[in-house]
mmCIF file of C-alpha atoms in Angstrom:
data_model
loop_
_atom_site.group_PDB
_atom_site.id
_atom_site.type_symbol
_atom_site.label_atom_id
_atom_site.label_comp_id
_atom_site.label_asym_id
_atom_site.label_seq_id
_atom_site.Cartn_x
_atom_site.Cartn_y
_atom_site.Cartn_z
ATOM 1 C CA MET A 1 60.583 14.183 -35.002
ATOM 2 C CA LEU A 2 61.049 12.750 -31.532
ATOM 3 C CA PRO A 3 58.224 13.352 -29.024
ATOM 4 C CA ARG A 4 58.832 15.699 -26.134
ATOM 5 C CA ILE A 5 59.910 14.120 -22.810
ATOM 6 C CA PRO A 6 56.643 14.897 -20.914
ATOM 7 C CA SER A 7 54.649 13.119 -23.595
ATOM 8 C CA ILE A 8 56.822 10.013 -23.245
ATOM 9 C CA TYR A 9 56.349 10.036 -19.464
ATOM 10 C CA ARG A 10 52.627 10.391 -19.866
ATOM 11 C CA GLY A 11 52.514 7.471 -22.242
ATOM 12 C CA ILE A 12 54.566 5.266 -19.921
ATOM 13 C CA LEU A 13 52.427 6.180 -16.904
ATOM 14 C CA THR A 14 49.242 5.468 -18.833
ATOM 15 C CA LEU A 15 50.549 2.066 -19.948
ATOM 16 C CA VAL A 16 51.588 1.175 -16.387
ATOM 17 C CA GLY A 17 48.201 2.268 -15.022
ATOM 18 C CA ILE A 18 46.299 0.141 -17.532
ATOM 19 C CA THR A 19 48.517 -2.854 -16.750
ATOM 20 C CA LEU A 20 47.921 -2.507 -13.003
ATOM 21 C CA LEU A 21 44.174 -2.150 -13.521
ATOM 22 C CA LEU A 22 43.991 -5.284 -15.649
ATOM 23 C CA PHE A 23 46.050 -7.182 -13.069
ATOM 24 C CA MET A 24 43.728 -6.107 -10.223
ATOM 25 C CA LEU A 25 40.621 -7.094 -12.173
ATOM 26 C CA LEU A 26 42.156 -10.469 -12.994
ATOM 27 C CA MET A 27 42.997 -11.117 -9.342
ATOM 28 C CA GLN A 28 39.549 -10.018 -8.183
ATOM 29 C CA GLY A 29 37.839 -12.224 -10.714
ATOM 30 C CA ASN A 30 39.654 -15.260 -9.308
ATOM 31 C CA ARG A 31 38.346 -14.666 -5.773
ATOM 32 C CA PRO A 32 35.304 -16.860 -4.904
ATOM 33 C CA ASP A 33 33.630 -14.190 -2.759
ATOM 34 C CA THR A 34 33.448 -11.692 -5.623
ATOM 35 C CA VAL A 35 31.941 -13.899 -8.288
ATOM 36 C CA SER A 36 28.377 -12.943 -7.394
ATOM 37 C CA LEU A 37 29.235 -9.231 -7.245
ATOM 38 C CA ARG A 38 30.853 -9.332 -10.696
ATOM 39 C CA ARG A 39 27.779 -11.100 -11.991
ATOM 40 C CA LEU A 40 25.659 -8.365 -10.439
ATOM 41 C CA GLU A 41 27.694 -5.656 -12.213
ATOM 42 C CA ILE A 42 27.055 -7.334 -15.541
ATOM 43 C CA GLN A 43 23.339 -7.549 -14.753
ATOM 44 C CA ASN A 44 23.320 -3.858 -13.818
ATOM 45 C CA GLU A 45 24.744 -2.951 -17.238
ATOM 46 C CA VAL A 46 22.110 -4.809 -19.218
ATOM 47 C CA VAL A 47 19.078 -4.450 -16.959
ATOM 48 C CA GLY A 48 17.689 -1.637 -19.078
ATOM 49 C CA SER A 49 17.462 -3.809 -22.177
ATOM 50 C CA ALA A 50 14.134 -5.000 -23.546
ATOM 51 C CA LYS A 51 15.061 -8.636 -23.037
ATOM 52 C CA ILE A 52 15.755 -8.158 -19.334
ATOM 53 C CA ARG A 53 12.597 -6.086 -18.850
ATOM 54 C CA GLU A 54 10.580 -8.874 -20.389
ATOM 55 C CA GLU A 55 12.258 -11.547 -18.255
ATOM 56 C CA PHE A 56 11.660 -9.723 -14.983
ATOM 57 C CA GLY A 57 8.272 -8.260 -15.927
ATOM 58 C CA MET A 58 9.635 -4.716 -15.647
ATOM 59 C CA GLU A 59 8.159 -1.410 -16.687
ATOM 60 C CA LYS A 60 10.457 1.099 -18.345
ATOM 61 C CA SER A 61 10.239 3.479 -15.396
ATOM 62 C CA THR A 62 13.326 4.259 -13.368
ATOM 63 C CA ALA A 63 11.548 3.253 -10.164
ATOM 64 C CA ASN A 64 10.868 -0.252 -11.407
ATOM 65 C CA ILE A 65 14.421 -0.650 -12.664
ATOM 66 C CA ARG A 66 15.699 0.275 -9.204
ATOM 67 C CA THR A 67 13.293 -2.207 -7.637
ATOM 68 C CA THR A 68 14.438 -4.995 -9.943
ATOM 69 C CA LEU A 69 18.079 -4.235 -9.170
ATOM 70 C CA ARG A 70 17.228 -4.555 -5.491
ATOM 71 C CA THR A 71 15.676 -7.958 -6.221
ATOM 72 C CA ILE A 72 18.834 -9.078 -8.008
ATOM 73 C CA LYS A 73 20.974 -7.937 -5.084
ATOM 74 C CA GLU A 74 18.781 -9.810 -2.628
ATOM 75 C CA THR A 75 18.984 -12.921 -4.801
ATOM 76 C CA VAL A 76 22.771 -12.625 -4.927
ATOM 77 C CA ARG A 77 22.843 -12.282 -1.135
ATOM 78 C CA TYR A 78 21.019 -15.597 -0.743
ATOM 79 C CA GLN A 79 23.154 -17.179 -3.457
ATOM 80 C CA ASN A 80 26.242 -16.362 -1.398
ATOM 81 C CA THR A 81 25.185 -19.039 1.095
ATOM 82 C CA ASP A 82 26.668 -22.513 0.874
ATOM 83 C CA THR A 83 24.585 -23.976 -1.949
ATOM 84 C CA ARG A 84 26.104 -27.414 -1.465
ATOM 85 C CA ASN A 85 23.932 -27.979 1.622
ATOM 86 C CA ILE A 86 20.639 -26.562 0.329
ATOM 87 C CA VAL A 87 17.882 -29.172 0.600
ATOM 88 C CA ASN A 88 14.783 -27.034 -0.011
ATOM 89 C CA PRO A 89 15.375 -24.481 -2.789
ATOM 90 C CA HIS A 90 12.473 -22.120 -3.432
ATOM 91 C CA ASN A 91 12.784 -21.328 -7.136
ATOM 92 C CA PHE A 92 9.179 -20.624 -8.101
ATOM 93 C CA SER A 93 8.663 -17.622 -10.356
ATOM 94 C CA TYR A 94 6.254 -14.787 -9.617
ATOM 95 C CA LEU A 95 2.968 -14.646 -11.470
ATOM 96 C CA LYS A 96 1.975 -11.485 -9.599
ATOM 97 C CA ASN A 97 4.438 -9.328 -7.712
ATOM 98 C CA PRO A 98 3.466 -5.919 -6.245
ATOM 99 C CA VAL A 99 7.055 -4.786 -5.845
ATOM 100 C CA ASN A 100 6.247 -1.230 -4.754
ATOM 101 C CA ILE A 101 3.876 -1.991 -1.857
ATOM 102 C CA CYS A 102 6.502 -0.952 0.702
ATOM 103 C CA SER A 103 8.269 1.742 -1.306
ATOM 104 C CA GLU A 104 7.139 4.432 1.157
ATOM 105 C CA LYS A 105 9.172 5.370 4.210
ATOM 106 C CA ASP A 106 8.196 4.718 7.827
ATOM 107 C CA ILE A 107 5.962 1.688 7.256
ATOM 108 C CA TYR A 108 5.317 0.121 10.629
ATOM 109 C CA MET A 109 3.882 -3.279 9.708
ATOM 110 C CA ILE A 110 3.359 -5.499 6.687
ATOM 111 C CA THR A 111 0.480 -7.966 6.860
ATOM 112 C CA TYR A 112 0.436 -11.034 4.640
ATOM 113 C CA ILE A 113 -2.628 -13.227 4.382
ATOM 114 C CA HIS A 114 -2.677 -16.843 3.270
ATOM 115 C CA THR A 115 -5.495 -17.221 0.791
ATOM 116 C CA SER A 116 -6.580 -19.373 -2.130
ATOM 117 C CA PRO A 117 -7.169 -17.880 -5.592
ATOM 118 C CA LYS A 118 -10.857 -18.817 -5.443
ATOM 119 C CA ASN A 119 -11.475 -17.037 -2.106
ATOM 120 C CA PHE A 120 -12.426 -13.693 -3.636
ATOM 121 C CA HIS A 121 -15.247 -12.978 -1.177
ATOM 122 C CA LYS A 122 -12.989 -13.577 1.812
ATOM 123 C CA ARG A 123 -10.428 -11.128 0.456
ATOM 124 C CA GLN A 124 -13.144 -8.567 -0.208
ATOM 125 C CA THR A 125 -14.434 -8.964 3.342
ATOM 126 C CA ILE A 126 -10.975 -8.228 4.716
ATOM 127 C CA ARG A 127 -10.553 -5.228 2.394
ATOM 128 C CA SER A 128 -13.896 -3.906 3.656
ATOM 129 C CA THR A 129 -13.182 -4.359 7.370
ATOM 130 C CA TRP A 130 -9.916 -4.561 9.273
ATOM 131 C CA GLY A 131 -7.803 -4.611 6.095
ATOM 132 C CA ASP A 132 -9.308 -1.469 4.590
ATOM 133 C CA LYS A 133 -6.540 0.471 2.863
ATOM 134 C CA ARG A 134 -7.628 3.860 4.242
ATOM 135 C CA LEU A 135 -7.625 2.524 7.779
ATOM 136 C CA LEU A 136 -4.276 0.775 7.476
ATOM 137 C CA GLU A 137 -2.646 3.932 6.147
ATOM 138 C CA GLN A 138 -3.396 5.633 9.477
ATOM 139 C CA TYR A 139 -1.396 2.923 11.220
ATOM 140 C CA LYS A 140 1.369 2.867 8.593
ATOM 141 C CA THR A 141 0.475 -0.693 7.682
ATOM 142 C CA LYS A 142 0.392 -2.463 4.311
ATOM 143 C CA ILE A 143 -1.329 -5.682 3.291
ATOM 144 C CA VAL A 144 -0.803 -8.396 0.662
ATOM 145 C CA PHE A 145 -2.550 -11.672 -0.134
ATOM 146 C CA VAL A 146 -0.228 -14.618 -0.811
ATOM 147 C CA MET A 147 -1.206 -17.597 -2.950
ATOM 148 C CA GLY A 148 -0.177 -20.148 -5.556
ATOM 149 C CA ARG A 149 -1.835 -20.963 -8.863
ATOM 150 C CA VAL A 150 -4.821 -23.142 -9.773
ATOM 151 C CA GLU A 151 -5.639 -25.016 -12.964
ATOM 152 C CA ASP A 152 -9.036 -23.310 -13.369
ATOM 153 C CA THR A 153 -8.484 -20.643 -16.043
ATOM 154 C CA LYS A 154 -11.691 -18.802 -15.095
ATOM 155 C CA VAL A 155 -10.429 -18.345 -11.548
ATOM 156 C CA MET A 156 -7.020 -17.215 -12.784
ATOM 157 C CA ASN A 157 -8.588 -14.729 -15.210
ATOM 158 C CA LYS A 158 -10.810 -13.338 -12.469
ATOM 159 C CA LEU A 159 -7.740 -13.032 -10.285
ATOM 160 C CA ASP A 160 -6.040 -10.965 -13.000
ATOM 161 C CA LEU A 161 -8.914 -8.465 -12.884
ATOM 162 C CA GLU A 162 -8.863 -8.378 -9.092
ATOM 163 C CA ASN A 163 -5.145 -7.701 -9.000
ATOM 164 C CA ALA A 164 -5.404 -5.045 -11.698
ATOM 165 C CA HIS A 165 -7.839 -3.199 -9.427
ATOM 166 C CA TYR A 166 -6.217 -3.681 -6.016
ATOM 167 C CA GLY A 167 -2.577 -4.508 -6.770
ATOM 168 C CA ASP A 168 -2.135 -6.397 -3.494
ATOM 169 C CA ILE A 169 -1.635 -10.013 -4.603
ATOM 170 C CA VAL A 170 1.616 -11.974 -4.354
ATOM 171 C CA GLN A 171 1.333 -15.133 -6.438
ATOM 172 C CA GLU A 172 3.991 -17.729 -7.162
ATOM 173 C CA ASP A 173 3.936 -20.520 -9.710
ATOM 174 C CA PHE A 174 3.286 -23.483 -7.391
ATOM 175 C CA LEU A 175 0.019 -25.401 -7.196
ATOM 176 C CA ASP A 176 -2.168 -23.903 -4.474
ATOM 177 C CA SER A 177 -3.157 -26.922 -2.367
ATOM 178 C CA TYR A 178 -3.333 -27.980 1.272
ATOM 179 C CA LYS A 179 -0.123 -29.992 1.100
ATOM 180 C CA ASN A 180 1.666 -26.989 -0.453
ATOM 181 C CA LEU A 181 0.878 -24.495 2.318
ATOM 182 C CA THR A 182 4.514 -24.624 3.388
ATOM 183 C CA TYR A 183 5.494 -23.268 -0.028
ATOM 184 C CA LYS A 184 3.040 -20.423 0.554
ATOM 185 C CA GLY A 185 4.638 -19.603 3.889
ATOM 186 C CA ILE A 186 8.140 -19.647 2.419
ATOM 187 C CA ALA A 187 6.942 -17.501 -0.495
ATOM 188 C CA ALA A 188 5.745 -14.852 1.959
ATOM 189 C CA LEU A 189 9.017 -14.857 3.898
ATOM 190 C CA LYS A 190 11.006 -14.537 0.689
ATOM 191 C CA TRP A 191 8.818 -11.738 -0.689
ATOM 192 C CA ILE A 192 8.963 -9.672 2.504
ATOM 193 C CA SER A 193 12.730 -10.208 2.728
ATOM 194 C CA ASN A 194 13.116 -8.801 -0.771
ATOM 195 C CA TYR A 195 10.446 -6.119 -1.005
ATOM 196 C CA CYS A 196 9.230 -5.166 2.471
ATOM 197 C CA ASN A 197 12.131 -5.530 4.877
ATOM 198 C CA ASN A 198 11.944 -1.855 5.873
ATOM 199 C CA THR A 199 9.015 -2.504 8.240
ATOM 200 C CA VAL A 200 9.215 -3.051 11.995
ATOM 201 C CA PHE A 201 6.740 -5.917 12.325
ATOM 202 C CA THR A 202 5.192 -8.566 10.084
ATOM 203 C CA LEU A 203 1.711 -9.953 10.716
ATOM 204 C CA LYS A 204 0.601 -13.242 9.191
ATOM 205 C CA THR A 205 -3.056 -14.306 9.139
ATOM 206 C CA ASP A 206 -5.362 -16.653 7.296
ATOM 207 C CA ASP A 207 -8.274 -15.276 5.277
ATOM 208 C CA ASP A 208 -10.852 -16.395 7.860
ATOM 209 C CA ILE A 209 -9.270 -14.387 10.688
ATOM 210 C CA LEU A 210 -10.599 -11.080 11.993
ATOM 211 C CA VAL A 211 -7.938 -8.825 13.510
ATOM 212 C CA ASN A 212 -8.598 -6.043 15.988
ATOM 213 C CA ILE A 213 -6.020 -3.887 14.268
ATOM 214 C CA PHE A 214 -6.505 -1.036 16.758
ATOM 215 C CA LYS A 215 -5.684 -3.231 19.731
ATOM 216 C CA LEU A 216 -2.828 -5.024 17.950
ATOM 217 C CA VAL A 217 -0.902 -1.909 16.926
ATOM 218 C CA LYS A 218 -1.429 -0.367 20.357
ATOM 219 C CA HIS A 219 -0.124 -3.546 22.000
ATOM 220 C CA LEU A 220 2.943 -3.676 19.760
ATOM 221 C CA LYS A 221 3.828 -0.031 20.326
ATOM 222 C CA GLU A 222 3.104 0.246 24.037
ATOM 223 C CA ILE A 223 3.845 -3.249 25.375
ATOM 224 C CA VAL A 224 5.935 -5.348 22.998
ATOM 225 C CA GLU A 225 8.435 -2.708 21.894
ATOM 226 C CA PHE A 226 8.780 -1.408 25.444
ATOM 227 C CA GLN A 227 9.298 -4.827 27.056
ATOM 228 C CA LEU A 228 10.827 -6.936 24.283
ATOM 229 C CA GLY A 229 12.112 -4.535 21.642
ATOM 230 C CA HIS A 230 11.587 -5.224 17.945
ATOM 231 C CA LYS A 231 14.203 -7.830 17.042
ATOM 232 C CA ASN A 232 14.267 -11.647 17.179
ATOM 233 C CA LEU A 233 10.553 -11.905 17.978
ATOM 234 C CA ILE A 234 7.760 -14.304 17.119
ATOM 235 C CA LEU A 235 4.526 -13.675 19.052
ATOM 236 C CA CYS A 236 1.724 -16.193 18.775
ATOM 237 C CA ASN A 237 -0.772 -18.640 20.193
ATOM 238 C CA GLN A 238 1.813 -21.245 21.165
ATOM 239 C CA TRP A 239 1.045 -24.974 21.071
ATOM 240 C CA LEU A 240 2.852 -27.252 23.528
ATOM 241 C CA ARG A 241 3.085 -31.059 23.238
ATOM 242 C CA MET A 242 0.697 -31.277 20.326
ATOM 243 C CA ALA A 243 0.226 -34.937 19.428
ATOM 244 C CA VAL A 244 1.254 -36.167 16.001
ATOM 245 C CA LEU A 245 -1.760 -37.871 14.416
ATOM 246 C CA ARG A 246 -1.140 -41.448 13.288
ATOM 247 C CA ASP A 247 -4.705 -42.194 12.167
ATOM 248 C CA LYS A 248 -4.480 -42.998 8.461
ATOM 249 C CA ASN A 249 -8.036 -41.757 7.935
ATOM 250 C CA SER A 250 -7.206 -38.298 9.254
ATOM 251 C CA LYS A 251 -6.545 -35.303 7.044
ATOM 252 C CA TRP A 252 -3.534 -34.604 9.258
ATOM 253 C CA TYR A 253 -2.098 -38.142 9.259
ATOM 254 C CA ILE A 254 1.691 -38.166 9.502
ATOM 255 C CA PRO A 255 3.547 -41.490 9.149
ATOM 256 C CA LYS A 256 6.494 -42.310 11.375
ATOM 257 C CA GLU A 257 8.906 -42.208 8.462
ATOM 258 C CA ASP A 258 7.984 -38.544 7.857
ATOM 259 C CA PHE A 259 8.126 -37.459 11.507
ATOM 260 C CA THR A 260 9.394 -39.848 14.182
ATOM 261 C CA PRO A 261 8.436 -38.141 17.500
ATOM 262 C CA ASP A 262 4.902 -38.598 18.836
ATOM 263 C CA TYR A 263 4.702 -34.964 19.942
ATOM 264 C CA PHE A 264 5.635 -31.781 18.137
ATOM 265 C CA PRO A 265 8.125 -29.410 19.734
ATOM 266 C CA PRO A 266 6.627 -25.971 20.541
ATOM 267 C CA TYR A 267 5.189 -24.113 17.571
ATOM 268 C CA CYS A 268 2.475 -21.551 16.792
ATOM 269 C CA SER A 269 -1.066 -21.629 15.563
ATOM 270 C CA GLY A 270 -0.807 -20.624 11.930
ATOM 271 C CA SER A 271 -4.063 -18.681 12.123
ATOM 272 C CA ALA A 272 -2.180 -15.512 13.065
ATOM 273 C CA PHE A 273 1.234 -14.614 14.406
ATOM 274 C CA VAL A 274 3.526 -11.593 14.553
ATOM 275 C CA LEU A 275 7.195 -11.512 13.584
ATOM 276 C CA SER A 276 9.718 -8.765 13.986
ATOM 277 C CA THR A 277 10.531 -8.189 10.334
ATOM 278 C CA ASP A 278 14.226 -8.921 10.828
ATOM 279 C CA MET A 279 13.119 -12.539 11.281
ATOM 280 C CA THR A 280 11.770 -12.924 7.749
ATOM 281 C CA SER A 281 15.095 -13.028 5.906
ATOM 282 C CA ARG A 282 16.652 -15.253 8.565
ATOM 283 C CA MET A 283 13.716 -17.660 8.455
ATOM 284 C CA TYR A 284 13.715 -17.715 4.663
ATOM 285 C CA ASN A 285 17.424 -18.458 4.616
ATOM 286 C CA ALA A 286 16.871 -21.215 7.201
ATOM 287 C CA SER A 287 14.186 -22.769 4.976
ATOM 288 C CA LEU A 288 16.825 -23.486 2.349
ATOM 289 C CA TYR A 289 18.496 -25.877 4.788
ATOM 290 C CA GLU A 290 15.409 -27.439 6.393
ATOM 291 C CA LYS A 291 13.857 -30.318 4.484
ATOM 292 C CA PHE A 292 10.348 -29.584 3.199
ATOM 293 C CA PHE A 293 7.591 -30.659 5.594
ATOM 294 C CA TRP A 294 3.966 -30.203 4.573
ATOM 295 C CA VAL A 295 2.629 -29.253 8.041
ATOM 296 C CA ASP A 296 3.158 -25.554 7.456
ATOM 297 C CA ASP A 297 2.332 -24.275 10.947
ATOM 298 C CA TYR A 298 5.042 -26.430 12.469
ATOM 299 C CA TYR A 299 7.551 -25.900 9.651
ATOM 300 C CA ILE A 300 7.255 -22.100 9.561
ATOM 301 C CA THR A 301 6.793 -21.311 13.263
ATOM 302 C CA GLY A 302 8.557 -24.294 14.830
ATOM 303 C CA MET A 303 11.361 -25.638 12.663
ATOM 304 C CA LEU A 304 12.579 -22.352 11.196
ATOM 305 C CA PRO A 305 12.712 -20.355 14.475
ATOM 306 C CA SER A 306 14.431 -23.345 16.090
ATOM 307 C CA HIS A 307 16.996 -23.360 13.273
ATOM 308 C CA ILE A 308 17.944 -19.753 14.062
ATOM 309 C CA LYS A 309 17.616 -20.312 17.834
ATOM 310 C CA VAL A 310 14.630 -18.027 18.469
ATOM 311 C CA LYS A 311 11.842 -19.091 20.836
ATOM 312 C CA GLN A 312 8.178 -18.172 20.487
ATOM 313 C CA LYS A 313 6.646 -15.614 22.856
ATOM 314 C CA ARG A 314 3.200 -16.617 24.099
ATOM 315 C CA LEU A 315 0.271 -14.376 23.232
ATOM 316 C CA ASN A 316 -2.415 -17.010 23.790
ATOM 317 C CA GLU A 317 -4.788 -14.744 25.727
ATOM 318 C CA ALA A 318 -5.295 -12.639 22.576
ATOM 319 C CA TYR A 319 -6.862 -15.476 20.524
ATOM 320 C CA ILE A 320 -10.321 -16.979 20.100
ATOM 321 C CA LEU A 321 -10.063 -19.818 17.587
ATOM 322 C CA ASN A 322 -13.381 -21.564 18.312
ATOM 323 C CA GLY A 323 -15.673 -20.223 15.615
ATOM 324 C CA ARG A 324 -18.833 -21.389 17.397
ATOM 325 C CA VAL A 325 -18.337 -19.054 20.359
ATOM 326 C CA VAL A 326 -16.270 -16.293 18.800
ATOM 327 C CA TYR A 327 -18.986 -13.604 18.752
ATOM 328 C CA ASP A 328 -20.000 -14.182 22.363
ATOM 329 C CA LYS A 329 -16.362 -14.091 23.439
ATOM 330 C CA LEU A 330 -15.944 -10.687 21.829
ATOM 331 C CA VAL A 331 -19.122 -9.363 23.472
ATOM 332 C CA ASN A 332 -17.874 -10.510 26.885
ATOM 333 C CA ASP A 333 -14.279 -9.340 26.421
ATOM 334 C CA THR A 334 -14.454 -6.846 29.272
ATOM 335 C CA LYS A 335 -10.659 -6.805 29.666
ATOM 336 C CA ASN A 336 -10.179 -5.875 26.004
ATOM 337 C CA GLN A 337 -7.530 -8.567 25.521
ATOM 338 C CA LEU A 338 -8.676 -10.199 22.291
ATOM 339 C CA MET A 339 -6.974 -9.394 18.995
ATOM 340 C CA PHE A 340 -7.412 -12.441 16.742
ATOM 341 C CA PHE A 341 -10.702 -14.194 15.997
ATOM 342 C CA HIS A 342 -11.321 -17.252 13.840
ATOM 343 C CA VAL A 343 -14.624 -16.405 12.122
ATOM 344 C CA PRO A 344 -15.879 -18.992 9.601
ATOM 345 C CA LYS A 345 -18.946 -16.955 8.517
ATOM 346 C CA LEU A 346 -18.431 -13.761 6.549
ATOM 347 C CA ASN A 347 -21.586 -12.098 7.917
ATOM 348 C CA THR A 348 -20.295 -12.605 11.439
ATOM 349 C CA ILE A 349 -17.084 -10.793 10.548
ATOM 350 C CA PHE A 350 -19.055 -7.673 9.604
ATOM 351 C CA SER A 351 -21.080 -7.827 12.822
ATOM 352 C CA MET A 352 -17.981 -8.243 14.946
ATOM 353 C CA TRP A 353 -16.172 -5.469 13.120
ATOM 354 C CA ARG A 354 -19.021 -3.056 13.830
ATOM 355 C CA LEU A 355 -18.822 -3.954 17.511
ATOM 356 C CA ILE A 356 -15.051 -3.419 17.591
ATOM 357 C CA LYS A 357 -15.445 0.027 16.004
ATOM 358 C CA GLN A 358 -18.214 0.986 18.424
ATOM 359 C CA ARG A 359 -15.996 0.132 21.363
ATOM 360 C CA LEU A 360 -13.148 2.106 19.888
ATOM 361 C CA GLN A 361 -15.367 5.140 19.464
ATOM 362 C CA MET A 362 -16.589 4.878 23.057
ATOM 363 C CA HIS A 363 -13.072 4.782 24.492
ATOM 364 C CA ILE A 364 -11.122 6.712 21.894
ATOM 365 C CA GLN A 365 -9.894 9.458 24.219
ATOM 366 C CA GLU A 366 -8.758 7.212 27.056
ATOM 367 C CA GLU A 367 -7.481 4.260 25.037
ATOM 368 C CA PHE A 368 -5.741 5.780 21.991
ATOM 369 C CA THR A 369 -3.486 8.572 23.126
ATOM 370 C CA TRP A 370 -0.487 7.482 21.049
ATOM 371 C CA SER A 371 0.300 8.687 17.549
ATOM 372 C CA PRO A 372 -1.477 8.437 15.171
ATOM 373 C CA VAL A 373 -4.574 9.749 16.916
ATOM 374 C CA VAL A 374 -7.663 8.230 15.349
ATOM 375 C CA SER A 375 -10.904 10.169 15.664
ATOM 376 C CA PRO A 376 -14.318 8.514 15.299
ATOM 377 C CA SER A 377 -14.871 10.288 11.986
ATOM 378 C CA THR A 378 -11.830 8.614 10.434
ATOM 379 C CA VAL A 379 -12.530 5.042 11.522
ATOM 380 C CA VAL A 380 -13.567 2.974 8.518
#
């Protein structure tokens, strides 16, 4: 029995539709700019498998699957650059990766701190003072500690316990050493680009820096955003015409073959600086095309901003980097300008932090009228 006419038409239309679909997929697959996206679709299909979860260190929760997919998308975005010219790939794997630190909405600032795995007491001091989680929540700020690995298994095991408790450590699989500080800086830029790019500002400090977080956030909200906005910014203690050391006995010796000029172009003190967070992905991408240079302060705050044609904004009056006079400078800071203090002794950090809080409590009504309002009872 012959089929009815409508059935024949339906069959023909279905066959034509399938043919057109296959043709479109074939044409799309041959386009260079869609290769990464097709690869991403395949990864999306299999990301729930046990093998993929193991490879990416994933939990089975939906939230972590979404986070990992976001990581893949970010990786694809960087892979879409011209890989033929990459001279400094950053392919280290994560040993510790707190992917959900910035999962909340309306986070104002992410702070990342350069630290060494063995510097547990310095991290604890920060967590107990200006980096206290309860305090930072009032200012919509998050904090992570960035580091590499060490060969000492006792230190690494202790670090596992610390991270299990606090969950604020970003660790990549490079050797944590002085000559690898540039890797640490790039690691931070990459991590923030992938997991914390929803913030307005990014603060970088070392683990021997005390930050007047009250003054800093107030300055960013009331001065910086009003005068400069919150894009294309790097605020810092800017160095001008810093001499390149040629003394072979110096820790900072740089031979001519590594760096020809006798003076560095402008760059920032690496002790502390502030970026508008839009800078992090651009600087990370620039690092792929800038040859590795072990002087991290210059590489991160000089070479990379120069690559993307952004100049540093001077904030020099906010810094005291001489540890011998730092306490006295805070005591005599009648203009309330200081925000960043290099403090070598941990006990001094606690003393200075108490003084900063006392001053805040004395002037809370006249100084902190912006939201959030912090009362003396809530200051940590």
